[in-house]
Amino acid sequence: MLAGSLMSRNLIENMTTLFAKLVAHAAESGQPVEDRIRYIQSNTGDQERATGLKTSKTLFIDSHRIVVEIVDQTDTYYAFTGFRESQYNFPLPARLMKFDSAFLLPVLCDTPVQPTASPLETLEILDGPEPDGSYTGHAPLAIASLFPDIEVWRLEDGCTPGGFNAVCLAVSAQEGASSSRWISERLSKQLIRVATSLDLSFPFEELARATFDYDPRHMYLAIYKCFEAIYAHDVTNRVIDQLSLNTTWEQLASAFYDAASWHPREEISLVGLLEYADNDDLQAIYEALNPAAGDLPASDSWANRAGRAIYRTRNRIAHYSSQGEAVHFDDYDWNEVCALLAELALTVRGKALNIQHEGVD
C-alpha cells in the first residue's frame, strides 16, 4: 500500500475494503491467497481526484447492476455497473466519460457490487507474478476487469442535478427493452417519457426496479402508484396553498399519514383523477383490462369504468384470493396495459398541474 503521506486515510481504508472483498471472493476457489499488501496504481492527481469524490445516492438493483450518483466540488456524475447499453437517452444532458481510475473506489467500495470474474480468475489477478518480480500496485484496468462493466457519465455544465431517480428509470427502461425481458419498445418509450417529465412525485425508484423484474404485474403496481402520488401531491398542495403553510407536499402527506393514517381514497380518488383523461384513452385501458371491471351500467362514464377496472386489477394482484380472482401472468397483454396506464398517468398529471396552476394564479 502507498505510504500514508501520499494518500489520505480515506483512500487507504477504501483500498483495504476493496481488496478484502476480492480476497474473500478469490478464497472461494479453495486455493490459498497470499497475505500481503495490495493497492491500486495511482499518481498524485488520481489520488486527489478520488479523495474529492463522494457517493451521494445509490440504486441497488442486484449484486452486479447498480447506479451511483457521485459528486465533487463542481460536478455531478452518474456511474452504472452491469448495464449492457452504452448510449442512453438521458432526461438530463450528460456526457459519457473515458475510463477514469479515480471512480473505481467510490463505485467498488461504496456499493455492494460483486465481482463477475470467477474466484480463480480473481486469484490470478490478485496474486499473479509481476514481470520483473517487483510490486508497484495493481493496474486499475485489471481490477476493473473483475467487476461488471463500469460507465461514468458527467452532467453538462450548467445542468442542475437532482434527477437521480429519473435518470435511473430512463436508463433502466432502455436496458429492459434491450435485454431478454418482457418489456417492449413501446412501453420502454412510455417509461422514458415518465422519466423525462422529472416529476418528483412519481415513484421512480420502484418503476426502475420493475423494469428488471420478470413479472410484469409488478410494473403494473408501480405505475398504479403514480396515480396515488398524483392524488397525494395535488391534495396536499391545495391544503398548503389554502392555509399558506411553509412546508412541502411530501412533509404534509407524511404528517397526515402519521397523525391520522391518511392515504388516497383508492377507487374514488382514482376515478376523480381519470376525469382529466380523454374518453378514447379511458376506453382503451378499460377494454384492455375487461372483464376486470365487472358488470357496469352502460350509462356509467368512461372514467368510472376505467377506474374500476384499474383498481380491481390492482387489488387482484396485490391481495391473496382463493376465489379465482387472482391475476395470472398470461391474463393480459401487459406491455399494452402498462403502456396505456403510463400514458394515462402522464396525461392526468399534466392536466391536474395545469388546473392547479390556473387556480393558484
GROMACS .gro file of C-alpha atoms in nm:
model
  361
    1MET     CA    1   0.000   0.000   0.000
    2LEU     CA    2   0.116   0.352  -0.069
    3ALA     CA    3   0.265   0.538   0.220
    4GLY     CA    4   0.030   0.737   0.439
    5SER     CA    5   0.198   1.061   0.341
    6LEU     CA    6   0.094   1.009  -0.020
    7MET     CA    7  -0.264   0.903   0.042
    8SER     CA    8  -0.544   1.021   0.265
    9ARG     CA    9  -0.674   0.783   0.530
   10ASN     CA   10  -0.995   0.767   0.329
   11LEU     CA   11  -0.822   0.613   0.027
   12ILE     CA   12  -0.624   0.372   0.242
   13GLU     CA   13  -0.944   0.247   0.404
   14ASN     CA   14  -1.117   0.225   0.068
   15MET     CA   15  -0.841   0.016  -0.085
   16THR     CA   16  -0.837  -0.207   0.220
   17THR     CA   17  -1.211  -0.259   0.182
   18LEU     CA   18  -1.186  -0.328  -0.190
   19PHE     CA   19  -0.908  -0.584  -0.165
   20ALA     CA   20  -1.073  -0.754   0.132
   21LYS     CA   21  -1.377  -0.806  -0.092
   22LEU     CA   22  -1.158  -0.950  -0.369
   23VAL     CA   23  -0.956  -1.172  -0.134
   24ALA     CA   24  -1.277  -1.317   0.012
   25HIS     CA   25  -1.404  -1.389  -0.341
   26ALA     CA   26  -1.073  -1.544  -0.451
   27ALA     CA   27  -1.071  -1.766  -0.141
   28GLU     CA   28  -1.389  -1.934  -0.269
   29SER     CA   29  -1.167  -2.106  -0.526
   30GLY     CA   30  -1.030  -2.326  -0.249
   31GLN     CA   31  -0.676  -2.212  -0.332
   32PRO     CA   32  -0.458  -2.023  -0.083
   33VAL     CA   33  -0.450  -1.645  -0.123
   34GLU     CA   34  -0.128  -1.465  -0.036
   35ASP     CA   35  -0.143  -1.249   0.274
   36ARG     CA   36   0.029  -0.934   0.152
   37ILE     CA   37  -0.016  -0.565   0.094
   38ARG     CA   38  -0.211  -0.469  -0.218
   39TYR     CA   39  -0.309  -0.135  -0.368
   40ILE     CA   40  -0.412   0.020  -0.698
   41GLN     CA   41  -0.155   0.207  -0.902
   42SER     CA   42  -0.219   0.580  -0.898
   43ASN     CA   43  -0.042   0.911  -0.920
   44THR     CA   44  -0.088   1.218  -0.704
   45GLY     CA   45  -0.350   1.361  -0.941
   46ASP     CA   46  -0.558   1.040  -0.932
   47GLN     CA   47  -0.539   1.036  -0.553
   48GLU     CA   48  -0.652   1.396  -0.521
   49ARG     CA   49  -0.945   1.339  -0.756
   50ALA     CA   50  -1.052   1.019  -0.581
   51THR     CA   51  -1.035   1.188  -0.242
   52GLY     CA   52  -1.275   1.460  -0.358
   53LEU     CA   53  -1.537   1.221  -0.497
   54LYS     CA   54  -1.833   1.141  -0.273
   55THR     CA   55  -2.119   0.899  -0.326
   56SER     CA   56  -2.448   1.078  -0.270
   57LYS     CA   57  -2.714   0.830  -0.394
   58THR     CA   58  -2.725   0.463  -0.489
   59LEU     CA   59  -2.985   0.245  -0.661
   60PHE     CA   60  -2.914  -0.122  -0.591
   61ILE     CA   61  -3.088  -0.350  -0.841
   62ASP     CA   62  -2.884  -0.666  -0.793
   63SER     CA   63  -2.530  -0.764  -0.699
   64HIS     CA   64  -2.397  -0.662  -1.043
   65ARG     CA   65  -2.632  -0.389  -1.161
   66ILE     CA   66  -2.607  -0.067  -0.961
   67VAL     CA   67  -2.645   0.307  -1.031
   68VAL     CA   68  -2.444   0.558  -0.827
   69GLU     CA   69  -2.458   0.936  -0.813
   70ILE     CA   70  -2.111   1.075  -0.737
   71VAL     CA   71  -2.031   1.439  -0.670
   72ASP     CA   72  -1.727   1.655  -0.619
   73GLN     CA   73  -1.700   2.027  -0.552
   74THR     CA   74  -1.807   2.127  -0.902
   75ASP     CA   75  -1.962   1.833  -1.089
   76THR     CA   76  -2.219   1.555  -1.067
   77TYR     CA   77  -2.157   1.211  -1.219
   78TYR     CA   78  -2.370   0.902  -1.275
   79ALA     CA   79  -2.191   0.568  -1.267
   80PHE     CA   80  -2.354   0.249  -1.397
   81THR     CA   81  -2.231  -0.104  -1.335
   82GLY     CA   82  -2.354  -0.407  -1.525
   83PHE     CA   83  -2.568  -0.228  -1.784
   84ARG     CA   84  -2.545  -0.357  -2.141
   85GLU     CA   85  -2.627  -0.041  -2.331
   86SER     CA   86  -2.359   0.221  -2.398
   87GLN     CA   87  -2.572   0.506  -2.531
   88TYR     CA   88  -2.866   0.621  -2.323
   89ASN     CA   89  -3.142   0.872  -2.373
   90PHE     CA   90  -3.081   1.073  -2.059
   91PRO     CA   91  -3.351   1.300  -1.911
   92LEU     CA   92  -3.061   1.536  -1.829
   93PRO     CA   93  -2.779   1.650  -2.060
   94ALA     CA   94  -2.475   1.436  -1.982
   95ARG     CA   95  -2.156   1.316  -2.146
   96LEU     CA   96  -2.006   0.966  -2.137
   97MET     CA   97  -1.654   0.982  -1.993
   98LYS     CA   98  -1.350   0.775  -2.078
   99PHE     CA   99  -1.229   0.526  -1.819
  100ASP     CA  100  -1.108   0.715  -1.514
  101SER     CA  101  -0.946   0.518  -1.232
  102ALA     CA  102  -1.048   0.785  -0.980
  103PHE     CA  103  -1.404   0.649  -0.993
  104LEU     CA  104  -1.307   0.291  -0.911
  105LEU     CA  105  -1.304   0.336  -0.534
  106PRO     CA  106  -1.637   0.521  -0.496
  107VAL     CA  107  -1.810   0.268  -0.722
  108LEU     CA  108  -1.650  -0.052  -0.593
  109CYS     CA  109  -1.620   0.041  -0.224
  110ASP     CA  110  -1.932   0.246  -0.155
  111THR     CA  111  -2.171  -0.006  -0.311
  112PRO     CA  112  -2.233  -0.380  -0.264
  113VAL     CA  113  -2.137  -0.458  -0.626
  114GLN     CA  114  -1.979  -0.804  -0.652
  115PRO     CA  115  -1.716  -0.940  -0.892
  116THR     CA  116  -1.828  -1.106  -1.215
  117ALA     CA  117  -1.494  -1.284  -1.257
  118SER     CA  118  -1.468  -1.635  -1.116
  119PRO     CA  119  -1.278  -1.692  -0.789
  120LEU     CA  120  -0.989  -1.845  -0.984
  121GLU     CA  121  -0.976  -1.552  -1.228
  122THR     CA  122  -0.978  -1.315  -0.932
  123LEU     CA  123  -0.698  -1.507  -0.763
  124GLU     CA  124  -0.490  -1.487  -1.079
  125ILE     CA  125  -0.518  -1.108  -1.085
  126LEU     CA  126  -0.458  -1.071  -0.712
  127ASP     CA  127  -0.152  -1.294  -0.686
  128GLY     CA  128  -0.026  -1.301  -1.043
  129PRO     CA  129   0.352  -1.262  -1.078
  130GLU     CA  130   0.498  -0.925  -1.172
  131PRO     CA  131   0.710  -0.924  -1.492
  132ASP     CA  132   1.024  -0.810  -1.309
  133GLY     CA  133   0.941  -0.959  -0.971
  134SER     CA  134   0.863  -0.623  -0.807
  135TYR     CA  135   0.522  -0.499  -0.695
  136THR     CA  136   0.414  -0.146  -0.788
  137GLY     CA  137   0.043  -0.187  -0.736
  138HIS     CA  138  -0.239  -0.342  -0.935
  139ALA     CA  139  -0.332  -0.176  -1.264
  140PRO     CA  140  -0.673  -0.002  -1.241
  141LEU     CA  141  -0.799  -0.171  -1.559
  142ALA     CA  142  -0.702  -0.513  -1.420
  143ILE     CA  143  -0.910  -0.453  -1.106
  144ALA     CA  144  -1.198  -0.310  -1.311
  145SER     CA  145  -1.198  -0.622  -1.529
  146LEU     CA  146  -1.301  -0.833  -1.229
  147PHE     CA  147  -1.629  -0.644  -1.193
  148PRO     CA  148  -1.925  -0.564  -1.417
  149ASP     CA  149  -1.856  -0.301  -1.683
  150ILE     CA  150  -1.847   0.047  -1.534
  151GLU     CA  151  -1.960   0.356  -1.725
  152VAL     CA  152  -1.949   0.708  -1.586
  153TRP     CA  153  -2.149   1.000  -1.722
  154ARG     CA  154  -2.086   1.362  -1.628
  155LEU     CA  155  -2.368   1.615  -1.616
  156GLU     CA  156  -2.305   1.900  -1.855
  157ASP     CA  157  -2.204   2.238  -1.715
  158GLY     CA  158  -2.499   2.447  -1.606
  159CYS     CA  159  -2.726   2.144  -1.563
  160THR     CA  160  -2.896   2.138  -1.226
  161PRO     CA  161  -2.861   1.796  -1.057
  162GLY     CA  162  -3.149   1.636  -0.868
  163GLY     CA  163  -3.289   1.392  -1.121
  164PHE     CA  164  -3.111   1.079  -1.000
  165ASN     CA  165  -3.420   0.858  -0.982
  166ALA     CA  166  -3.544   0.986  -1.317
  167VAL     CA  167  -3.207   0.901  -1.474
  168CYS     CA  168  -3.230   0.553  -1.320
  169LEU     CA  169  -3.573   0.499  -1.472
  170ALA     CA  170  -3.482   0.628  -1.819
  171VAL     CA  171  -3.173   0.408  -1.839
  172SER     CA  172  -3.344   0.106  -1.683
  173ALA     CA  173  -3.632   0.129  -1.931
  174GLN     CA  174  -3.389   0.117  -2.223
  175GLU     CA  175  -3.192  -0.164  -2.063
  176GLY     CA  176  -3.510  -0.361  -2.004
  177ALA     CA  177  -3.619  -0.328  -2.366
  178SER     CA  178  -3.276  -0.430  -2.499
  179SER     CA  179  -3.244  -0.737  -2.278
  180SER     CA  180  -3.437  -1.062  -2.296
  181ARG     CA  181  -3.702  -0.938  -2.053
  182TRP     CA  182  -4.066  -0.881  -2.141
  183ILE     CA  183  -4.064  -0.501  -2.188
  184SER     CA  184  -4.149  -0.383  -2.540
  185GLU     CA  185  -4.003  -0.083  -2.720
  186ARG     CA  186  -4.335   0.097  -2.685
  187LEU     CA  187  -4.353   0.052  -2.308
  188SER     CA  188  -3.986   0.150  -2.281
  189LYS     CA  189  -4.059   0.477  -2.461
  190GLN     CA  190  -4.354   0.549  -2.233
  191LEU     CA  191  -4.140   0.492  -1.925
  192ILE     CA  192  -3.873   0.723  -2.068
  193ARG     CA  193  -4.145   0.986  -2.111
  194VAL     CA  194  -4.235   0.940  -1.743
  195ALA     CA  195  -3.867   0.979  -1.652
  196THR     CA  196  -3.813   1.288  -1.866
  197SER     CA  197  -4.113   1.454  -1.705
  198LEU     CA  198  -3.885   1.491  -1.400
  199ASP     CA  199  -4.195   1.489  -1.183
  200LEU     CA  200  -4.058   1.420  -0.838
  201SER     CA  201  -4.393   1.293  -0.714
  202PHE     CA  202  -4.364   0.979  -0.928
  203PRO     CA  203  -4.218   0.662  -0.767
  204PHE     CA  204  -3.916   0.649  -1.000
  205GLU     CA  205  -3.718   0.400  -0.792
  206GLU     CA  206  -3.997   0.142  -0.791
  207LEU     CA  207  -4.055   0.191  -1.163
  208ALA     CA  208  -3.684   0.145  -1.231
  209ARG     CA  209  -3.668  -0.175  -1.028
  210ALA     CA  210  -3.979  -0.309  -1.202
  211THR     CA  211  -3.806  -0.287  -1.542
  212PHE     CA  212  -3.571  -0.566  -1.427
  213ASP     CA  213  -3.848  -0.781  -1.283
  214TYR     CA  214  -3.956  -1.081  -1.486
  215ASP     CA  215  -4.311  -1.044  -1.353
  216PRO     CA  216  -4.495  -0.762  -1.539
  217ARG     CA  217  -4.757  -0.740  -1.266
  218HIS     CA  218  -4.501  -0.559  -1.053
  219MET     CA  219  -4.469  -0.294  -1.324
  220TYR     CA  220  -4.846  -0.251  -1.317
  221LEU     CA  221  -4.839  -0.191  -0.941
  222ALA     CA  222  -4.551   0.055  -0.975
  223ILE     CA  223  -4.736   0.259  -1.240
  224TYR     CA  224  -5.053   0.246  -1.030
  225LYS     CA  225  -4.858   0.419  -0.751
  226CYS     CA  226  -4.809   0.713  -0.988
  227PHE     CA  227  -5.183   0.786  -0.953
  228GLU     CA  228  -5.158   0.764  -0.575
  229ALA     CA  229  -4.866   1.008  -0.587
  230ILE     CA  230  -5.058   1.247  -0.814
  231TYR     CA  231  -5.357   1.248  -0.581
  232ALA     CA  232  -5.146   1.297  -0.267
  233HIS     CA  233  -4.942   1.569  -0.441
  234ASP     CA  234  -5.244   1.768  -0.552
  235VAL     CA  235  -5.448   1.735  -0.234
  236THR     CA  236  -5.162   1.835  -0.005
  237ASN     CA  237  -5.061   2.125  -0.229
  238ARG     CA  238  -5.415   2.260  -0.219
  239VAL     CA  239  -5.405   2.245   0.161
  240ILE     CA  240  -5.066   2.418   0.163
  241ASP     CA  241  -5.195   2.697  -0.063
  242GLN     CA  242  -5.520   2.742   0.127
  243LEU     CA  243  -5.352   2.759   0.468
  244SER     CA  244  -5.034   2.935   0.346
  245LEU     CA  245  -4.821   2.667   0.507
  246ASN     CA  246  -4.442   2.673   0.488
  247THR     CA  247  -4.385   2.306   0.411
  248THR     CA  248  -4.352   2.063   0.122
  249TRP     CA  249  -4.623   1.831  -0.003
  250GLU     CA  250  -4.413   1.529   0.097
  251GLN     CA  251  -4.381   1.655   0.455
  252LEU     CA  252  -4.752   1.732   0.479
  253ALA     CA  253  -4.857   1.398   0.329
  254SER     CA  254  -4.627   1.220   0.576
  255ALA     CA  255  -4.773   1.420   0.867
  256PHE     CA  256  -5.127   1.336   0.757
  257TYR     CA  257  -5.040   0.967   0.747
  258ASP     CA  258  -4.856   0.966   1.082
  259ALA     CA  259  -5.126   1.165   1.264
  260ALA     CA  260  -5.442   1.031   1.102
  261SER     CA  261  -5.337   0.732   0.887
  262TRP     CA  262  -5.443   0.936   0.584
  263HIS     CA  263  -5.389   0.793   0.239
  264PRO     CA  264  -5.553   0.841  -0.105
  265ARG     CA  265  -5.915   0.724  -0.115
  266GLU     CA  266  -5.836   0.446  -0.358
  267GLU     CA  267  -6.109   0.395  -0.620
  268ILE     CA  268  -6.289   0.725  -0.557
  269SER     CA  269  -5.973   0.931  -0.588
  270LEU     CA  270  -5.862   0.732  -0.894
  271VAL     CA  271  -6.192   0.794  -1.075
  272GLY     CA  272  -6.169   1.162  -0.988
  273LEU     CA  273  -5.823   1.185  -1.144
  274LEU     CA  274  -5.935   0.997  -1.456
  275GLU     CA  275  -6.195   1.268  -1.521
  276TYR     CA  276  -5.897   1.464  -1.658
  277ALA     CA  277  -5.828   1.198  -1.925
  278ASP     CA  278  -5.970   1.164  -2.275
  279ASN     CA  279  -6.251   0.913  -2.326
  280ASP     CA  280  -6.061   0.734  -2.603
  281ASP     CA  281  -5.771   0.663  -2.368
  282LEU     CA  282  -6.006   0.553  -2.091
  283GLN     CA  283  -6.192   0.323  -2.325
  284ALA     CA  284  -5.862   0.170  -2.438
  285ILE     CA  285  -5.747   0.081  -2.086
  286TYR     CA  286  -6.097  -0.039  -1.992
  287GLU     CA  287  -6.111  -0.276  -2.289
  288ALA     CA  288  -5.752  -0.393  -2.227
  289LEU     CA  289  -5.845  -0.489  -1.869
  290ASN     CA  290  -6.201  -0.610  -1.932
  291PRO     CA  291  -6.360  -0.805  -1.762
  292ALA     CA  292  -6.176  -0.677  -1.453
  293ALA     CA  293  -6.438  -0.403  -1.409
  294GLY     CA  294  -6.726  -0.649  -1.388
  295ASP     CA  295  -7.076  -0.554  -1.498
  296LEU     CA  296  -7.129  -0.178  -1.513
  297PRO     CA  297  -7.432   0.015  -1.640
  298ALA     CA  298  -7.391   0.137  -1.998
  299SER     CA  299  -7.461   0.487  -1.871
  300ASP     CA  300  -7.151   0.491  -1.650
  301SER     CA  301  -6.879   0.737  -1.752
  302TRP     CA  302  -6.559   0.608  -1.908
  303ALA     CA  303  -6.372   0.745  -1.605
  304ASN     CA  304  -6.581   0.526  -1.377
  305ARG     CA  305  -6.545   0.220  -1.598
  306ALA     CA  306  -6.170   0.260  -1.641
  307GLY     CA  307  -6.119   0.350  -1.275
  308ARG     CA  308  -6.297   0.039  -1.157
  309ALA     CA  309  -6.106  -0.184  -1.400
  310ILE     CA  310  -5.770  -0.036  -1.299
  311TYR     CA  311  -5.848  -0.051  -0.928
  312ARG     CA  312  -5.986  -0.405  -0.931
  313THR     CA  313  -5.686  -0.529  -1.127
  314ARG     CA  314  -5.458  -0.367  -0.872
  315ASN     CA  315  -5.642  -0.538  -0.585
  316ARG     CA  316  -5.642  -0.876  -0.757
  317ILE     CA  317  -5.263  -0.851  -0.800
  318ALA     CA  318  -5.184  -0.715  -0.454
  319HIS     CA  319  -5.414  -0.933  -0.241
  320TYR     CA  320  -5.440  -1.306  -0.199
  321SER     CA  321  -5.765  -1.460  -0.318
  322SER     CA  322  -5.886  -1.817  -0.314
  323GLN     CA  323  -6.194  -1.734  -0.520
  324GLY     CA  324  -6.035  -1.748  -0.863
  325GLU     CA  325  -5.982  -1.370  -0.863
  326ALA     CA  326  -5.602  -1.375  -0.887
  327VAL     CA  327  -5.439  -1.210  -1.188
  328HIS     CA  328  -5.219  -1.452  -1.375
  329PHE     CA  329  -4.912  -1.380  -1.584
  330ASP     CA  330  -5.086  -1.460  -1.913
  331ASP     CA  331  -5.422  -1.296  -1.840
  332TYR     CA  332  -5.337  -0.972  -2.023
  333ASP     CA  333  -5.108  -0.816  -2.278
  334TRP     CA  334  -4.901  -0.650  -2.006
  335ASN     CA  335  -4.700  -0.437  -2.246
  336GLU     CA  336  -5.021  -0.286  -2.380
  337VAL     CA  337  -5.181  -0.248  -2.037
  338CYS     CA  338  -4.874  -0.089  -1.876
  339ALA     CA  339  -4.810   0.142  -2.173
  340LEU     CA  340  -5.172   0.263  -2.163
  341LEU     CA  341  -5.156   0.310  -1.786
  342ALA     CA  342  -4.831   0.508  -1.808
  343GLU     CA  343  -4.983   0.729  -2.080
  344LEU     CA  344  -5.284   0.795  -1.858
  345ALA     CA  345  -5.061   0.887  -1.564
  346LEU     CA  346  -4.875   1.143  -1.774
  347THR     CA  347  -5.197   1.290  -1.915
  348VAL     CA  348  -5.368   1.311  -1.579
  349ARG     CA  349  -5.061   1.463  -1.412
  350GLY     CA  350  -5.022   1.726  -1.681
  351LYS     CA  351  -5.387   1.833  -1.673
  352ALA     CA  352  -5.403   1.826  -1.294
  353LEU     CA  353  -5.099   2.056  -1.280
  354ASN     CA  354  -5.247   2.297  -1.533
  355ILE     CA  355  -5.575   2.318  -1.346
  356GLN     CA  356  -5.397   2.362  -1.015
  357HIS     CA  357  -5.178   2.640  -1.155
  358GLU     CA  358  -5.480   2.817  -1.301
  359GLY     CA  359  -5.647   2.806  -0.961
  360VAL     CA  360  -5.340   2.948  -0.786
  361ASP     CA  361  -5.298   3.228  -1.038
   0.00000   0.00000   0.00000
